[in-house]
Amino acid sequence: MAQTIEAIKKQVTELKEMSGEVQAIDRNVERMLASIRVLEINVSDLADII
């Protein structure tokens, strides 16, 4: 699961680089990265429990 989240994060980061500083895309990418960060925290918490 952690590998999949990392792959998604990489793709979203690449999307931001391709955006050409289009504000709408950049704002949405920032939101996606925040959600990805929550997923990373959840997965690490899950790993601690298991």
mmCIF file of N, CA, C and O in Angstrom:
data_model
loop_
_atom_site.group_PDB
_atom_site.id
_atom_site.type_symbol
_atom_site.label_atom_id
_atom_site.label_comp_id
_atom_site.label_asym_id
_atom_site.label_seq_id
_atom_site.Cartn_x
_atom_site.Cartn_y
_atom_site.Cartn_z
ATOM 1 N N MET A 1 0.819 -1.174 0.000
ATOM 2 C CA MET A 1 0.000 0.000 0.000
ATOM 3 C C MET A 1 0.880 1.261 0.000
ATOM 4 O O MET A 1 0.582 2.216 -0.720
ATOM 5 N N ALA A 2 1.933 1.244 0.788
ATOM 6 C CA ALA A 2 2.822 2.402 0.861
ATOM 7 C C ALA A 2 3.468 2.691 -0.491
ATOM 8 O O ALA A 2 3.631 3.853 -0.866
ATOM 9 N N GLN A 3 3.791 1.640 -1.219
ATOM 10 C CA GLN A 3 4.403 1.821 -2.548
ATOM 11 C C GLN A 3 3.421 2.466 -3.515
ATOM 12 O O GLN A 3 3.800 3.329 -4.313
ATOM 13 N N THR A 4 2.175 2.081 -3.449
ATOM 14 C CA THR A 4 1.147 2.663 -4.322
ATOM 15 C C THR A 4 0.951 4.136 -3.990
ATOM 16 O O THR A 4 0.855 4.973 -4.896
ATOM 17 N N ILE A 5 0.908 4.466 -2.719
ATOM 18 C CA ILE A 5 0.758 5.860 -2.308
ATOM 19 C C ILE A 5 1.947 6.679 -2.802
ATOM 20 O O ILE A 5 1.780 7.793 -3.310
ATOM 21 N N GLU A 6 3.139 6.136 -2.684
ATOM 22 C CA GLU A 6 4.335 6.840 -3.151
ATOM 23 C C GLU A 6 4.292 7.060 -4.662
ATOM 24 O O GLU A 6 4.670 8.123 -5.154
ATOM 25 N N ALA A 7 3.804 6.073 -5.410
ATOM 26 C CA ALA A 7 3.672 6.218 -6.862
ATOM 27 C C ALA A 7 2.672 7.316 -7.217
ATOM 28 O O ALA A 7 2.917 8.119 -8.135
ATOM 29 N N ILE A 8 1.578 7.369 -6.489
ATOM 30 C CA ILE A 8 0.573 8.417 -6.720
ATOM 31 C C ILE A 8 1.184 9.784 -6.429
ATOM 32 O O ILE A 8 1.008 10.732 -7.201
ATOM 33 N N LYS A 9 1.917 9.881 -5.338
ATOM 34 C CA LYS A 9 2.553 11.143 -4.967
ATOM 35 C C LYS A 9 3.520 11.598 -6.060
ATOM 36 O O LYS A 9 3.557 12.786 -6.411
ATOM 37 N N LYS A 10 4.264 10.673 -6.599
ATOM 38 C CA LYS A 10 5.211 11.003 -7.671
ATOM 39 C C LYS A 10 4.473 11.515 -8.902
ATOM 40 O O LYS A 10 4.874 12.519 -9.509
ATOM 41 N N GLN A 11 3.383 10.866 -9.269
ATOM 42 C CA GLN A 11 2.621 11.291 -10.446
ATOM 43 C C GLN A 11 1.997 12.664 -10.236
ATOM 44 O O GLN A 11 1.977 13.494 -11.159
ATOM 45 N N VAL A 12 1.484 12.923 -9.057
ATOM 46 C CA VAL A 12 0.884 14.219 -8.768
ATOM 47 C C VAL A 12 1.949 15.318 -8.819
ATOM 48 O O VAL A 12 1.714 16.407 -9.350
ATOM 49 N N THR A 13 3.130 15.024 -8.295
ATOM 50 C CA THR A 13 4.227 15.979 -8.344
ATOM 51 C C THR A 13 4.628 16.272 -9.786
ATOM 52 O O THR A 13 4.887 17.425 -10.151
ATOM 53 N N GLU A 14 4.659 15.240 -10.616
ATOM 54 C CA GLU A 14 4.969 15.421 -12.039
ATOM 55 C C GLU A 14 3.892 16.276 -12.713
ATOM 56 O O GLU A 14 4.203 17.118 -13.564
ATOM 57 N N LEU A 15 2.647 16.081 -12.336
ATOM 58 C CA LEU A 15 1.556 16.877 -12.875
ATOM 59 C C LEU A 15 1.757 18.359 -12.562
ATOM 60 O O LEU A 15 1.564 19.220 -13.422
ATOM 61 N N LYS A 16 2.190 18.639 -11.337
ATOM 62 C CA LYS A 16 2.442 20.031 -10.958
ATOM 63 C C LYS A 16 3.554 20.622 -11.810
ATOM 64 O O LYS A 16 3.472 21.776 -12.235
ATOM 65 N N GLU A 17 4.590 19.847 -12.069
ATOM 66 C CA GLU A 17 5.692 20.329 -12.896
ATOM 67 C C GLU A 17 5.232 20.620 -14.322
ATOM 68 O O GLU A 17 5.739 21.540 -14.962
ATOM 69 N N MET A 18 4.272 19.856 -14.827
ATOM 70 C CA MET A 18 3.769 20.032 -16.184
ATOM 71 C C MET A 18 2.737 21.153 -16.292
ATOM 72 O O MET A 18 2.424 21.589 -17.392
ATOM 73 N N SER A 19 2.225 21.617 -15.169
ATOM 74 C CA SER A 19 1.097 22.548 -15.194
ATOM 75 C C SER A 19 1.426 23.897 -15.814
ATOM 76 O O SER A 19 0.514 24.621 -16.226
ATOM 77 N N GLY A 20 2.698 24.239 -15.874
ATOM 78 C CA GLY A 20 3.053 25.547 -16.397
ATOM 79 C C GLY A 20 2.559 26.669 -15.508
ATOM 80 O O GLY A 20 2.212 27.738 -15.988
ATOM 81 N N GLU A 21 2.486 26.400 -14.227
ATOM 82 C CA GLU A 21 2.042 27.370 -13.220
ATOM 83 C C GLU A 21 0.597 27.832 -13.426
ATOM 84 O O GLU A 21 0.243 28.964 -13.095
ATOM 85 N N VAL A 22 -0.237 26.960 -13.966
ATOM 86 C CA VAL A 22 -1.666 27.248 -14.060
ATOM 87 C C VAL A 22 -2.217 27.154 -12.635
ATOM 88 O O VAL A 22 -2.143 26.098 -11.999
ATOM 89 N N GLN A 23 -2.761 28.258 -12.135
ATOM 90 C CA GLN A 23 -3.162 28.324 -10.728
ATOM 91 C C GLN A 23 -4.177 27.263 -10.335
ATOM 92 O O GLN A 23 -4.069 26.681 -9.257
ATOM 93 N N ALA A 24 -5.148 27.003 -11.180
ATOM 94 C CA ALA A 24 -6.184 26.019 -10.837
ATOM 95 C C ALA A 24 -5.569 24.635 -10.653
ATOM 96 O O ALA A 24 -5.916 23.916 -9.712
ATOM 97 N N ILE A 25 -4.652 24.289 -11.530
ATOM 98 C CA ILE A 25 -4.003 22.979 -11.419
ATOM 99 C C ILE A 25 -3.121 22.940 -10.186
ATOM 100 O O ILE A 25 -3.141 21.967 -9.419
ATOM 101 N N ASP A 26 -2.344 23.994 -9.985
ATOM 102 C CA ASP A 26 -1.459 24.026 -8.816
ATOM 103 C C ASP A 26 -2.234 23.907 -7.505
ATOM 104 O O ASP A 26 -1.823 23.183 -6.598
ATOM 105 N N ARG A 27 -3.369 24.603 -7.406
ATOM 106 C CA ARG A 27 -4.179 24.519 -6.177
ATOM 107 C C ARG A 27 -4.724 23.105 -5.978
ATOM 108 O O ARG A 27 -4.713 22.575 -4.860
ATOM 109 N N ASN A 28 -5.197 22.502 -7.054
ATOM 110 C CA ASN A 28 -5.725 21.144 -6.939
ATOM 111 C C ASN A 28 -4.627 20.143 -6.608
ATOM 112 O O ASN A 28 -4.843 19.204 -5.833
ATOM 113 N N VAL A 29 -3.456 20.346 -7.177
ATOM 114 C CA VAL A 29 -2.327 19.466 -6.860
ATOM 115 C C VAL A 29 -1.976 19.585 -5.381
ATOM 116 O O VAL A 29 -1.724 18.572 -4.713
ATOM 117 N N GLU A 30 -1.968 20.802 -4.853
ATOM 118 C CA GLU A 30 -1.673 20.980 -3.431
ATOM 119 C C GLU A 30 -2.698 20.261 -2.563
ATOM 120 O O GLU A 30 -2.358 19.652 -1.550
ATOM 121 N N ARG A 31 -3.952 20.301 -2.963
ATOM 122 C CA ARG A 31 -4.997 19.573 -2.224
ATOM 123 C C ARG A 31 -4.757 18.059 -2.294
ATOM 124 O O ARG A 31 -4.919 17.344 -1.305
ATOM 125 N N MET A 32 -4.392 17.596 -3.487
ATOM 126 C CA MET A 32 -4.114 16.161 -3.641
ATOM 127 C C MET A 32 -2.929 15.747 -2.784
ATOM 128 O O MET A 32 -2.964 14.694 -2.127
ATOM 129 N N LEU A 33 -1.883 16.561 -2.757
ATOM 130 C CA LEU A 33 -0.711 16.230 -1.942
ATOM 131 C C LEU A 33 -1.048 16.212 -0.456
ATOM 132 O O LEU A 33 -0.528 15.378 0.291
ATOM 133 N N ALA A 34 -1.942 17.091 -0.031
ATOM 134 C CA ALA A 34 -2.375 17.078 1.372
ATOM 135 C C ALA A 34 -3.126 15.791 1.689
ATOM 136 O O ALA A 34 -2.905 15.171 2.736
ATOM 137 N N SER A 35 -3.978 15.363 0.771
ATOM 138 C CA SER A 35 -4.711 14.103 0.972
ATOM 139 C C SER A 35 -3.766 12.915 0.970
ATOM 140 O O SER A 35 -3.929 11.972 1.756
ATOM 141 N N ILE A 36 -2.778 12.963 0.106
ATOM 142 C CA ILE A 36 -1.784 11.883 0.048
ATOM 143 C C ILE A 36 -1.019 11.827 1.363
ATOM 144 O O ILE A 36 -0.733 10.744 1.878
ATOM 145 N N ARG A 37 -0.705 12.987 1.927
ATOM 146 C CA ARG A 37 0.000 13.021 3.208
ATOM 147 C C ARG A 37 -0.836 12.349 4.298
ATOM 148 O O ARG A 37 -0.305 11.612 5.129
ATOM 149 N N VAL A 38 -2.129 12.584 4.297
ATOM 150 C CA VAL A 38 -3.012 11.927 5.272
ATOM 151 C C VAL A 38 -2.964 10.415 5.076
ATOM 152 O O VAL A 38 -2.899 9.657 6.047
ATOM 153 N N LEU A 39 -2.981 9.978 3.824
ATOM 154 C CA LEU A 39 -2.871 8.543 3.553
ATOM 155 C C LEU A 39 -1.549 7.979 4.088
ATOM 156 O O LEU A 39 -1.516 6.896 4.672
ATOM 157 N N GLU A 40 -0.467 8.712 3.884
ATOM 158 C CA GLU A 40 0.839 8.260 4.388
ATOM 159 C C GLU A 40 0.815 8.110 5.906
ATOM 160 O O GLU A 40 1.337 7.135 6.444
ATOM 161 N N ILE A 41 0.201 9.063 6.583
ATOM 162 C CA ILE A 41 0.100 8.994 8.048
ATOM 163 C C ILE A 41 -0.743 7.792 8.465
ATOM 164 O O ILE A 41 -0.377 7.052 9.383
ATOM 165 N N ASN A 42 -1.856 7.585 7.784
ATOM 166 C CA ASN A 42 -2.730 6.454 8.111
ATOM 167 C C ASN A 42 -2.023 5.130 7.912
ATOM 168 O O ASN A 42 -2.158 4.215 8.731
ATOM 169 N N VAL A 43 -1.265 5.006 6.846
ATOM 170 C CA VAL A 43 -0.558 3.756 6.570
ATOM 171 C C VAL A 43 0.532 3.531 7.618
ATOM 172 O O VAL A 43 0.710 2.415 8.095
ATOM 173 N N SER A 44 1.232 4.585 8.001
ATOM 174 C CA SER A 44 2.268 4.411 9.013
ATOM 175 C C SER A 44 1.649 4.040 10.364
ATOM 176 O O SER A 44 2.202 3.231 11.108
ATOM 177 N N ASP A 45 0.483 4.633 10.676
ATOM 178 C CA ASP A 45 -0.210 4.274 11.912
ATOM 179 C C ASP A 45 -0.652 2.817 11.878
ATOM 180 O O ASP A 45 -0.553 2.098 12.857
ATOM 181 N N LEU A 46 -1.124 2.380 10.730
ATOM 182 C CA LEU A 46 -1.551 1.000 10.562
ATOM 183 C C LEU A 46 -0.362 0.045 10.738
ATOM 184 O O LEU A 46 -0.489 -0.998 11.371
ATOM 185 N N ALA A 47 0.780 0.429 10.191
ATOM 186 C CA ALA A 47 1.975 -0.406 10.312
ATOM 187 C C ALA A 47 2.393 -0.544 11.770
ATOM 188 O O ALA A 47 2.894 -1.589 12.192
ATOM 189 N N ASP A 48 2.213 0.514 12.557
ATOM 190 C CA ASP A 48 2.540 0.459 13.975
ATOM 191 C C ASP A 48 1.642 -0.511 14.739
ATOM 192 O O ASP A 48 2.064 -1.152 15.702
ATOM 193 N N ILE A 49 0.400 -0.605 14.296
ATOM 194 C CA ILE A 49 -0.563 -1.484 14.976
ATOM 195 C C ILE A 49 -0.313 -2.941 14.634
ATOM 196 O O ILE A 49 -0.409 -3.812 15.499
ATOM 197 N N ILE A 50 0.021 -3.184 13.393
ATOM 198 C CA ILE A 50 0.179 -4.580 12.936
ATOM 199 C C ILE A 50 1.489 -5.158 13.369
ATOM 200 O O ILE A 50 2.482 -4.747 13.507
#
